Amino acid sequence: MENVYFLCCKLNFYRVFQIMSVNVRINSPNVQYTDTHITARYSYQTTSVHRDGNNITASPCATEMTFRTERRVPRLGVMLVGWGGNNGTTVTAAVLANSLGLTWSTKTGQKKANYFGSFLQASTVCLGSGLEGDVNIPFRDLLPMVHPNDIVFDGWDISSMDLGCAMERAQVFDWSLQEQLRPHLSLMKPRPSIYIPEFIAANQESRADNVLTGTLADQARLAKS
C-alpha cells in the first residue's frame, strides 16, 4: 500500500507539471478584487468550552478576519545563515538549475531539473466541482506567488569558500550537473559571519576564515550592514 501511495503522489506531480498556469477568480461577496489587491473576509469558527463540575457548556465562537493579498508579485530575497553548508548550497544550486533549465546525464539516463516534491510547485488542490467532476488546479495558482526561479539568494558563512567549491564539497549533485552549475555558483561568496564556537560543531573550526571580529554587539551590527 505504501508503494501505491508514493506512485500516486509521483503521478500527481507529473500531472501538475503538465498543467498550464490558470487564473483563479473567486465569485463571492466575501472576496473583492481591485487592480492592486485581493481582499477576503473570513469567519474563523471555534468552540469555547466551560466546565462547571459535571456540567460542560460549549459555545460557538467566531473571529472575523480580513486578508489582503497584493496582486503584484514582489521580488523576494532569501538570506541563509550557513549559506556555504550542504543545505544552503543545495537549495541555491537546485533553484539555479531549474531557472537555467539544465539537463544532465546519469547512469540511469538523461535528467532534467524540476520541482518534483515542492509543496507549491508540484501539488494540486481541489477547488470544487464542475460539470465534469472535481476541478483540481496547481496549488501555486491559488494566489499570486513568487516563483522559486525568481528568488535571489544571499547569506553568511564562517567559511569564505565560494558556492561552486562548497557544492563540490557537499557531494550532493551528479558531477555532470556540478560542471554546469560551477561557473555560476563560483561567483557567489558568503558574507562574513558571526562566529560563536559553542554553537558550531568542533569539526568546523578549521573552516572559520570568514568571521566578523569584535564583541558580539559589534559583530551583530556588522552582520546587518
Coordinates of N, CA and C in Angstrom, one line a residue:
M1 N 0.8 -1.2 0.0 CA 0.0 0.0 0.0 C 0.9 1.3 0.0
E2 N 2.0 1.2 0.7 CA 2.9 2.4 0.8 C 3.4 2.7 -0.6
N3 N 3.8 1.6 -1.3 CA 4.3 1.9 -2.7 C 3.3 2.5 -3.6
V4 N 2.0 2.0 -3.4 CA 0.9 2.5 -4.3 C 0.7 4.0 -3.9
Y5 N 0.8 4.4 -2.7 CA 0.6 5.8 -2.3 C 1.7 6.6 -2.9
F6 N 3.0 6.2 -2.8 CA 4.0 7.0 -3.4 C 3.9 7.1 -4.9
L7 N 3.4 6.0 -5.6 CA 3.3 6.0 -7.0 C 2.2 7.0 -7.4
C8 N 1.1 7.1 -6.6 CA 0.0 8.0 -6.9 C 0.5 9.5 -6.7
C9 N 1.4 9.7 -5.7 CA 1.9 11.0 -5.5 C 2.8 11.4 -6.7
K10 N 3.6 10.4 -7.1 CA 4.5 10.7 -8.3 C 3.7 11.0 -9.5
L11 N 2.6 10.3 -9.8 CA 1.8 10.5 -11.0 C 1.1 11.9 -10.8
N12 N 0.8 12.3 -9.6 CA 0.1 13.6 -9.4 C 1.1 14.7 -9.7
F13 N 2.4 14.5 -9.3 CA 3.4 15.5 -9.6 C 3.6 15.7 -11.1
Y14 N 3.6 14.6 -11.8 CA 3.8 14.7 -13.3 C 2.6 15.4 -13.9
R15 N 1.4 15.2 -13.4 CA 0.2 15.8 -13.9 C 0.2 17.3 -13.7
V16 N 0.7 17.7 -12.5 CA 0.8 19.2 -12.2 C 1.7 19.9 -13.2
F17 N 2.8 19.3 -13.5 CA 3.8 19.9 -14.4 C 3.3 19.9 -15.8
Q18 N 2.3 19.1 -16.1 CA 1.7 19.2 -17.5 C 0.6 20.2 -17.6
I19 N 0.1 20.7 -16.4 CA -1.0 21.6 -16.4 C -0.4 23.0 -16.5
M20 N -1.0 23.8 -17.5 CA -0.5 25.2 -17.7 C -1.1 26.0 -16.5
S21 N -0.5 27.1 -16.2 CA -1.0 28.0 -15.2 C -2.4 28.5 -15.5
V22 N -3.2 28.6 -14.5 CA -4.6 29.1 -14.7 C -4.8 30.3 -13.8
N23 N -5.8 31.1 -14.2 CA -6.1 32.3 -13.5 C -7.4 32.0 -12.7
V24 N -7.3 32.1 -11.4 CA -8.4 31.8 -10.5 C -9.1 33.1 -10.0
R25 N -10.4 33.2 -10.1 CA -11.1 34.3 -9.6 C -12.3 33.8 -8.7
I26 N -12.4 34.2 -7.5 CA -13.5 33.8 -6.6 C -14.7 34.7 -6.7
N27 N -15.8 34.1 -7.0 CA -17.1 34.8 -7.1 C -17.8 34.7 -5.8
S28 N -17.6 35.7 -4.9 CA -18.2 35.6 -3.5 C -18.3 37.0 -3.0
P29 N -19.4 37.3 -2.2 CA -19.5 38.6 -1.6 C -18.4 38.9 -0.6
N30 N -17.7 37.8 -0.1 CA -16.6 38.0 0.9 C -15.3 38.2 0.2
V31 N -15.2 38.3 -1.1 CA -13.9 38.5 -1.8 C -14.1 39.7 -2.7
Q32 N -13.2 40.6 -2.6 CA -13.2 41.8 -3.5 C -11.9 41.9 -4.2
Y33 N -11.9 42.3 -5.5 CA -10.7 42.4 -6.3 C -10.6 43.9 -6.7
T34 N -9.4 44.4 -6.6 CA -9.1 45.7 -7.2 C -7.9 45.5 -8.1
D35 N -7.4 46.6 -8.7 CA -6.3 46.4 -9.6 C -5.0 46.1 -8.9
T36 N -5.0 46.4 -7.6 CA -3.8 46.2 -6.8 C -3.9 45.1 -5.7
H37 N -5.1 44.7 -5.3 CA -5.2 43.8 -4.1 C -6.4 42.9 -4.3
I38 N -6.3 41.8 -3.6 CA -7.4 40.8 -3.3 C -7.7 40.9 -1.9
T39 N -8.9 41.2 -1.5 CA -9.3 41.3 -0.1 C -10.4 40.3 0.2
A40 N -10.1 39.5 1.2 CA -11.1 38.4 1.6 C -11.4 38.5 3.0
R41 N -12.7 38.3 3.3 CA -13.2 38.3 4.7 C -13.5 36.8 5.0
Y42 N -13.0 36.4 6.2 CA -13.2 35.0 6.6 C -13.6 35.0 8.1
S43 N -14.6 34.1 8.4 CA -15.1 33.9 9.7 C -14.4 32.6 10.3
Y44 N -13.5 32.8 11.2 CA -12.8 31.6 11.8 C -13.7 31.1 13.0
Q45 N -14.3 30.0 12.9 CA -15.2 29.5 13.9 C -14.6 28.4 14.7
T46 N -14.7 28.6 16.0 CA -14.2 27.6 17.0 C -15.3 27.4 18.1
T47 N -15.0 26.6 19.1 CA -15.9 26.3 20.2 C -15.2 26.6 21.5
S48 N -15.9 27.4 22.3 CA -15.4 27.7 23.7 C -16.1 26.8 24.6
V49 N -15.3 26.1 25.5 CA -15.9 25.1 26.4 C -15.7 25.6 27.8
H50 N -16.8 25.6 28.6 CA -16.7 25.9 30.0 C -17.1 24.7 30.9
R51 N -16.3 24.3 31.8 CA -16.7 23.2 32.7 C -17.0 23.7 34.1
D52 N -18.1 23.3 34.6 CA -18.5 23.6 36.0 C -18.9 22.3 36.7
G53 N -18.0 21.6 37.3 CA -18.3 20.3 37.9 C -18.5 19.3 36.8
N54 N -19.7 18.7 36.9 CA -20.0 17.7 35.8 C -20.8 18.3 34.6
N55 N -20.9 19.6 34.7 CA -21.7 20.3 33.6 C -20.7 21.0 32.7
I56 N -20.8 20.7 31.4 CA -20.0 21.3 30.4 C -20.9 22.1 29.4
T57 N -20.5 23.3 29.2 CA -21.2 24.2 28.2 C -20.3 24.5 27.1
A58 N -20.7 24.2 25.9 CA -20.0 24.5 24.6 C -20.7 25.6 23.9
S59 N -19.9 26.7 23.6 CA -20.5 27.9 23.0 C -19.7 28.1 21.7
P60 N -20.4 28.2 20.6 CA -19.7 28.6 19.3 C -19.2 30.0 19.3
C61 N -18.0 30.1 18.8 CA -17.3 31.4 18.7 C -16.9 31.7 17.3
A62 N -16.8 33.0 16.9 CA -16.4 33.3 15.6 C -15.5 34.5 15.7
T63 N -14.4 34.4 15.0 CA -13.4 35.6 14.9 C -13.4 36.0 13.5
E64 N -13.8 37.3 13.2 CA -13.8 37.8 11.9 C -12.4 38.3 11.5
M65 N -12.0 37.8 10.3 CA -10.6 38.1 9.8 C -10.7 38.7 8.4
T66 N -9.8 39.6 8.1 CA -9.7 40.1 6.8 C -8.3 39.9 6.3
F67 N -8.2 39.3 5.1 CA -6.8 39.1 4.5 C -6.7 39.9 3.2
R68 N -5.6 40.5 3.1 CA -5.4 41.3 1.8 C -4.1 40.9 1.2
T69 N -4.2 40.5 -0.1 CA -3.1 40.0 -0.8 C -2.8 40.9 -2.0
E70 N -1.5 41.3 -2.1 CA -1.1 42.2 -3.2 C -1.1 41.4 -4.5
R71 N -1.7 41.9 -5.5 CA -1.7 41.2 -6.8 C -0.4 41.2 -7.6
R72 N 0.3 42.3 -7.4 CA 1.6 42.4 -8.0 C 2.6 41.5 -7.2
V73 N 3.2 40.5 -7.8 CA 4.2 39.7 -7.1 C 5.5 40.4 -6.9
P74 N 5.9 40.6 -5.6 CA 7.1 41.3 -5.3 C 8.3 40.5 -5.6
R75 N 9.5 41.2 -5.5 CA 10.7 40.5 -5.6 C 11.0 39.8 -4.2
L76 N 11.7 38.7 -4.2 CA 11.9 38.0 -2.9 C 13.4 37.7 -2.8
G77 N 14.0 38.1 -1.7 CA 15.4 37.7 -1.4 C 15.4 36.8 -0.2
V78 N 16.3 35.8 -0.2 CA 16.4 34.9 0.9 C 17.9 34.9 1.4
M79 N 18.1 35.2 2.7 CA 19.4 35.2 3.2 C 19.5 34.0 4.2
L80 N 20.5 33.2 3.9 CA 20.7 32.0 4.7 C 21.9 32.1 5.6
V81 N 21.7 31.7 6.8 CA 22.8 31.5 7.8 C 23.5 30.2 7.5
G82 N 24.8 30.2 7.2 CA 25.5 29.0 6.8 C 25.2 28.7 5.4
W83 N 25.3 29.7 4.5 CA 25.0 29.6 3.1 C 25.9 28.6 2.4
G84 N 27.1 28.5 2.9 CA 28.0 27.6 2.2 C 28.0 26.1 2.7
G85 N 27.0 25.8 3.5 CA 26.9 24.5 4.0 C 26.1 23.6 3.0
N86 N 25.9 22.3 3.4 CA 25.2 21.4 2.4 C 23.8 21.9 2.0
N87 N 23.1 22.3 3.0 CA 21.7 22.8 2.7 C 21.7 24.0 1.9
G88 N 22.5 25.0 2.3 CA 22.5 26.3 1.6 C 22.9 26.1 0.1
T89 N 24.0 25.4 -0.1 CA 24.5 25.2 -1.5 C 23.5 24.4 -2.3
T90 N 22.9 23.4 -1.7 CA 21.9 22.5 -2.4 C 20.7 23.3 -2.9
V91 N 20.1 24.0 -2.0 CA 18.8 24.8 -2.4 C 19.2 25.8 -3.4
T92 N 20.3 26.5 -3.2 CA 20.7 27.6 -4.2 C 20.9 26.9 -5.6
A93 N 21.7 25.8 -5.6 CA 22.0 25.2 -6.9 C 20.8 24.6 -7.5
A94 N 19.9 24.0 -6.7 CA 18.7 23.4 -7.3 C 17.8 24.5 -8.0
V95 N 17.6 25.7 -7.3 CA 16.9 26.7 -7.9 C 17.6 27.2 -9.2
L96 N 18.9 27.4 -9.1 CA 19.6 27.8 -10.3 C 19.5 26.8 -11.5
A97 N 19.6 25.5 -11.2 CA 19.4 24.5 -12.2 C 18.1 24.6 -12.9
N98 N 17.0 24.9 -12.1 CA 15.7 25.0 -12.7 C 15.5 26.3 -13.5
S99 N 16.1 27.4 -13.0 CA 15.9 28.6 -13.7 C 16.7 28.6 -15.0
L100 N 17.8 27.8 -15.1 CA 18.6 27.7 -16.3 C 18.0 26.5 -17.2
G101 N 17.1 25.7 -16.7 CA 16.6 24.6 -17.5 C 17.6 23.5 -17.8
L102 N 18.5 23.2 -16.8 CA 19.6 22.3 -17.1 C 19.2 20.9 -17.2
T103 N 19.9 20.2 -18.1 CA 19.8 18.7 -18.2 C 21.2 18.1 -18.0
W104 N 21.2 16.9 -17.5 CA 22.5 16.2 -17.4 C 22.3 14.7 -17.4
S105 N 23.4 14.0 -17.7 CA 23.4 12.6 -17.9 C 23.7 11.9 -16.6
T106 N 23.1 10.7 -16.3 CA 23.4 9.9 -15.2 C 23.4 8.5 -15.7
K107 N 23.8 7.5 -14.8 CA 23.9 6.1 -15.2 C 22.5 5.5 -15.5
T108 N 21.4 6.2 -15.1 CA 20.1 5.7 -15.5 C 19.4 6.5 -16.6
G109 N 20.2 7.5 -17.2 CA 19.7 8.2 -18.3 C 19.7 9.7 -18.1
Q110 N 19.1 10.4 -19.0 CA 19.0 11.9 -19.0 C 18.1 12.4 -17.9
K111 N 18.5 13.4 -17.2 CA 17.7 14.0 -16.2 C 17.5 15.5 -16.5
K112 N 16.4 16.1 -16.1 CA 16.1 17.5 -16.3 C 15.7 18.1 -15.0
A113 N 16.2 19.3 -14.7 CA 15.8 19.9 -13.4 C 14.3 20.1 -13.3
N114 N 13.8 19.9 -12.1 CA 12.3 20.1 -11.9 C 12.1 20.4 -10.4
Y115 N 10.9 20.7 -10.1 CA 10.5 20.9 -8.7 C 9.6 19.8 -8.2
F116 N 9.8 18.6 -8.6 CA 9.1 17.5 -8.0 C 9.3 17.5 -6.5
G117 N 8.2 17.3 -5.7 CA 8.3 17.3 -4.3 C 8.1 18.7 -3.7
S118 N 8.1 19.7 -4.5 CA 7.8 21.1 -3.9 C 6.3 21.2 -3.6
F119 N 6.0 21.6 -2.4 CA 4.5 21.7 -2.0 C 3.8 22.7 -2.9
L120 N 4.4 23.8 -3.2 CA 3.7 24.8 -4.0 C 3.7 24.5 -5.5
Q121 N 4.9 24.0 -6.0 CA 5.1 23.8 -7.4 C 4.6 22.5 -7.9
A122 N 4.5 21.5 -7.1 CA 4.2 20.1 -7.5 C 3.0 19.5 -6.9
S123 N 2.0 20.3 -6.4 CA 0.8 19.7 -5.8 C -0.4 20.4 -6.3
T124 N -1.5 19.8 -6.2 CA -2.8 20.4 -6.7 C -3.7 20.5 -5.5
V125 N -4.8 21.3 -5.7 CA -5.8 21.4 -4.6 C -7.1 21.4 -5.4
C126 N -8.1 20.7 -4.7 CA -9.4 20.6 -5.3 C -10.2 21.9 -5.0
L127 N -10.4 22.7 -6.1 CA -11.1 24.0 -6.0 C -12.6 23.8 -5.8
G128 N -13.1 22.7 -6.3 CA -14.6 22.5 -6.2 C -15.0 21.5 -7.3
S129 N -16.3 21.5 -7.6 CA -16.8 20.6 -8.6 C -17.4 21.3 -9.8
G130 N -17.2 20.7 -11.0 CA -17.8 21.3 -12.2 C -18.7 20.2 -12.9
L131 N -19.0 20.5 -14.1 CA -19.8 19.5 -14.9 C -19.1 18.2 -15.1
E132 N -17.8 18.3 -15.1 CA -17.0 17.0 -15.4 C -16.5 16.4 -14.1
G133 N -17.0 16.9 -13.0 CA -16.5 16.4 -11.7 C -15.6 17.4 -11.0
D134 N -14.7 16.8 -10.1 CA -13.8 17.7 -9.3 C -12.9 18.5 -10.2
V135 N -12.6 19.7 -9.8 CA -11.7 20.6 -10.6 C -10.5 20.8 -9.7
N136 N -9.4 20.2 -10.1 CA -8.1 20.4 -9.4 C -7.2 21.3 -10.1
I137 N -6.6 22.2 -9.4 CA -5.7 23.2 -10.0 C -4.4 23.2 -9.3
P138 N -3.3 23.7 -9.9 CA -2.0 23.8 -9.3 C -2.1 24.7 -8.0
F139 N -1.5 24.2 -6.9 CA -1.6 25.0 -5.7 C -1.0 26.4 -5.9
R140 N 0.0 26.5 -6.8 CA 0.8 27.7 -7.0 C -0.1 28.8 -7.6
D141 N -1.3 28.4 -8.2 CA -2.1 29.4 -8.9 C -3.3 29.9 -8.0
L142 N -3.4 29.4 -6.8 CA -4.5 29.9 -5.9 C -4.4 31.4 -5.6
L143 N -3.2 31.9 -5.4 CA -2.9 33.3 -5.2 C -1.7 33.7 -5.9
P144 N -1.5 35.0 -6.1 CA -0.2 35.5 -6.7 C 1.0 35.1 -5.8
M145 N 1.9 34.3 -6.3 CA 3.0 33.8 -5.5 C 4.3 34.0 -6.3
V146 N 5.4 34.2 -5.5 CA 6.7 34.3 -6.1 C 7.1 32.9 -6.6
H147 N 7.6 32.9 -7.9 CA 8.1 31.6 -8.4 C 9.5 31.4 -7.9
P148 N 9.9 30.2 -7.5 CA 11.2 29.9 -6.9 C 12.3 30.3 -7.8
N149 N 12.1 30.3 -9.1 CA 13.2 30.7 -10.1 C 13.6 32.2 -9.9
D150 N 12.7 33.0 -9.3 CA 12.9 34.4 -9.2 C 13.5 34.8 -7.9
I151 N 13.7 33.8 -7.0 CA 14.3 34.1 -5.7 C 15.8 34.5 -5.8
V152 N 16.2 35.5 -5.1 CA 17.6 36.0 -5.1 C 18.2 35.5 -3.7
F153 N 19.2 34.7 -3.8 CA 19.9 34.1 -2.6 C 21.1 34.9 -2.2
D154 N 21.3 35.0 -0.9 CA 22.5 35.6 -0.3 C 22.6 35.0 1.1
G155 N 23.7 35.3 1.8 CA 23.8 34.8 3.2 C 25.2 34.9 3.8
W156 N 25.3 34.3 4.9 CA 26.6 34.4 5.7 C 27.1 33.0 5.9
D157 N 28.4 32.9 6.1 CA 29.1 31.6 6.4 C 30.4 31.9 7.0
I158 N 30.8 31.0 8.0 CA 32.1 31.2 8.6 C 33.3 30.8 7.6
S159 N 32.9 30.1 6.5 CA 33.9 29.7 5.5 C 33.8 30.7 4.3
S160 N 34.9 31.1 3.8 CA 34.9 32.0 2.7 C 34.8 31.3 1.3
M161 N 34.7 30.0 1.4 CA 34.7 29.2 0.1 C 33.5 29.6 -0.7
D162 N 33.7 29.8 -2.0 CA 32.6 30.2 -2.9 C 31.6 29.0 -3.0
L163 N 30.4 29.3 -3.5 CA 29.4 28.2 -3.5 C 29.7 27.1 -4.5
G164 N 30.5 27.4 -5.6 CA 30.9 26.4 -6.5 C 31.7 25.3 -5.8
C165 N 32.7 25.8 -5.1 CA 33.6 24.8 -4.4 C 32.8 24.1 -3.2
A166 N 31.9 24.9 -2.6 CA 31.1 24.3 -1.5 C 30.2 23.3 -2.0
M167 N 29.6 23.5 -3.2 CA 28.8 22.4 -3.8 C 29.5 21.2 -4.0
E168 N 30.8 21.3 -4.5 CA 31.6 20.1 -4.8 C 31.9 19.4 -3.4
R169 N 32.2 20.2 -2.4 CA 32.4 19.6 -1.1 C 31.2 18.9 -0.5
A170 N 30.0 19.4 -0.8 CA 28.8 18.8 -0.3 C 28.5 17.4 -0.9
Q171 N 28.9 17.2 -2.2 CA 28.8 15.9 -2.9 C 27.3 15.5 -3.0
V172 N 26.4 16.4 -3.3 CA 25.0 16.1 -3.4 C 24.6 15.8 -4.8
F173 N 25.1 16.7 -5.8 CA 24.7 16.6 -7.2 C 25.6 15.7 -8.0
D174 N 25.0 15.2 -9.1 CA 25.9 14.4 -10.0 C 26.9 15.3 -10.6
W175 N 28.1 14.7 -10.9 CA 29.2 15.5 -11.4 C 28.9 16.3 -12.6
S176 N 28.2 15.7 -13.6 CA 27.9 16.5 -14.8 C 27.1 17.7 -14.6
L177 N 26.2 17.6 -13.6 CA 25.4 18.8 -13.2 C 26.2 19.8 -12.5
Q178 N 27.1 19.4 -11.6 CA 28.0 20.3 -11.0 C 28.9 21.1 -12.0
E179 N 29.3 20.4 -13.0 CA 30.2 21.1 -14.0 C 29.4 22.3 -14.7
Q180 N 28.1 22.1 -14.9 CA 27.3 23.2 -15.5 C 27.0 24.3 -14.5
L181 N 26.8 23.9 -13.2 CA 26.5 24.9 -12.2 C 27.7 25.7 -11.7
R182 N 28.9 25.1 -11.7 CA 30.0 25.7 -11.1 C 30.3 27.1 -11.6
P183 N 30.3 27.4 -12.9 CA 30.6 28.8 -13.3 C 29.7 29.8 -12.7
H184 N 28.5 29.5 -12.5 CA 27.5 30.4 -11.9 C 27.7 30.5 -10.4
L185 N 27.8 29.4 -9.7 CA 27.9 29.4 -8.3 C 29.3 29.9 -7.8
S186 N 30.3 29.8 -8.6 CA 31.6 30.3 -8.2 C 31.6 31.8 -8.0
L187 N 30.6 32.5 -8.6 CA 30.5 34.0 -8.5 C 29.8 34.4 -7.1
M188 N 29.3 33.4 -6.4 CA 28.6 33.7 -5.2 C 29.5 33.3 -4.0
K189 N 29.7 34.3 -3.1 CA 30.5 34.1 -1.9 C 29.8 34.6 -0.7
P190 N 29.8 33.8 0.4 CA 29.1 34.2 1.6 C 29.6 35.5 2.2
R191 N 28.8 36.2 2.9 CA 29.3 37.3 3.7 C 29.9 36.8 5.0
P192 N 30.8 37.6 5.6 CA 31.4 37.2 6.8 C 30.4 37.0 7.9
S193 N 30.6 36.0 8.7 CA 29.6 35.6 9.7 C 30.0 35.8 11.1
I194 N 29.0 35.9 12.0 CA 29.3 35.8 13.4 C 29.8 34.4 13.8
Y195 N 30.8 34.4 14.6 CA 31.4 33.0 15.0 C 31.3 32.8 16.5
I196 N 30.4 31.9 16.9 CA 30.4 31.6 18.3 C 30.6 30.1 18.4
P197 N 31.8 29.7 18.8 CA 32.2 28.3 18.8 C 31.3 27.3 19.5
E198 N 30.6 27.8 20.6 CA 29.7 27.0 21.3 C 28.5 26.5 20.5
F199 N 28.2 27.2 19.4 CA 27.0 26.9 18.6 C 27.4 26.2 17.3
I200 N 28.7 25.9 17.1 CA 29.2 25.3 15.9 C 29.9 24.1 16.2
A201 N 29.7 23.0 15.3 CA 30.4 21.8 15.5 C 31.9 21.9 15.5
A202 N 32.6 21.2 16.4 CA 34.1 21.3 16.5 C 34.8 21.1 15.2
N203 N 34.3 20.2 14.4 CA 35.0 19.9 13.1 C 34.9 21.1 12.1
Q204 N 34.1 22.1 12.4 CA 34.0 23.2 11.5 C 35.0 24.3 11.8
E205 N 35.8 24.2 12.9 CA 36.7 25.3 13.4 C 37.7 25.6 12.3
S206 N 38.2 24.6 11.6 CA 39.3 24.8 10.7 C 38.8 25.6 9.4
R207 N 37.5 25.6 9.2 CA 37.0 26.3 8.1 C 36.7 27.8 8.4
A208 N 36.8 28.2 9.6 CA 36.4 29.5 10.1 C 37.4 30.6 9.7
D209 N 37.4 31.0 8.4 CA 38.3 32.0 7.9 C 37.5 33.2 7.3
N210 N 36.2 33.3 7.7 CA 35.4 34.4 7.1 C 34.5 34.9 8.2
V211 N 35.1 35.3 9.3 CA 34.3 35.6 10.5 C 34.5 37.1 10.9
L212 N 33.4 37.7 11.5 CA 33.5 39.0 12.0 C 34.2 39.1 13.3
T213 N 34.8 40.2 13.6 CA 35.6 40.4 14.8 C 34.9 41.4 15.7
G214 N 35.4 41.5 17.0 CA 34.9 42.4 17.9 C 33.9 41.7 18.9
T215 N 33.2 42.5 19.7 CA 32.3 42.0 20.6 C 31.1 41.4 19.9
L216 N 30.2 40.7 20.6 CA 29.0 40.1 19.9 C 28.1 41.3 19.4
A217 N 28.1 42.4 20.1 CA 27.3 43.5 19.7 C 27.9 44.1 18.4
D218 N 29.2 44.2 18.4 CA 29.9 44.7 17.2 C 29.6 43.8 16.0
Q219 N 29.7 42.5 16.2 CA 29.5 41.5 15.1 C 28.1 41.6 14.6
A220 N 27.1 41.7 15.5 CA 25.7 41.7 15.1 C 25.5 43.0 14.3
R221 N 26.1 44.1 14.7 CA 25.9 45.3 13.9 C 26.5 45.2 12.5
L222 N 27.7 44.6 12.4 CA 28.4 44.4 11.1 C 27.6 43.5 10.3
A223 N 27.0 42.4 10.9 CA 26.3 41.4 10.1 C 25.1 42.0 9.4
K224 N 24.5 43.1 10.0 CA 23.3 43.7 9.5 C 23.6 44.7 8.4
S225 N 24.9 45.2 8.4 CA 25.3 46.2 7.4 C 25.5 45.7 6.0

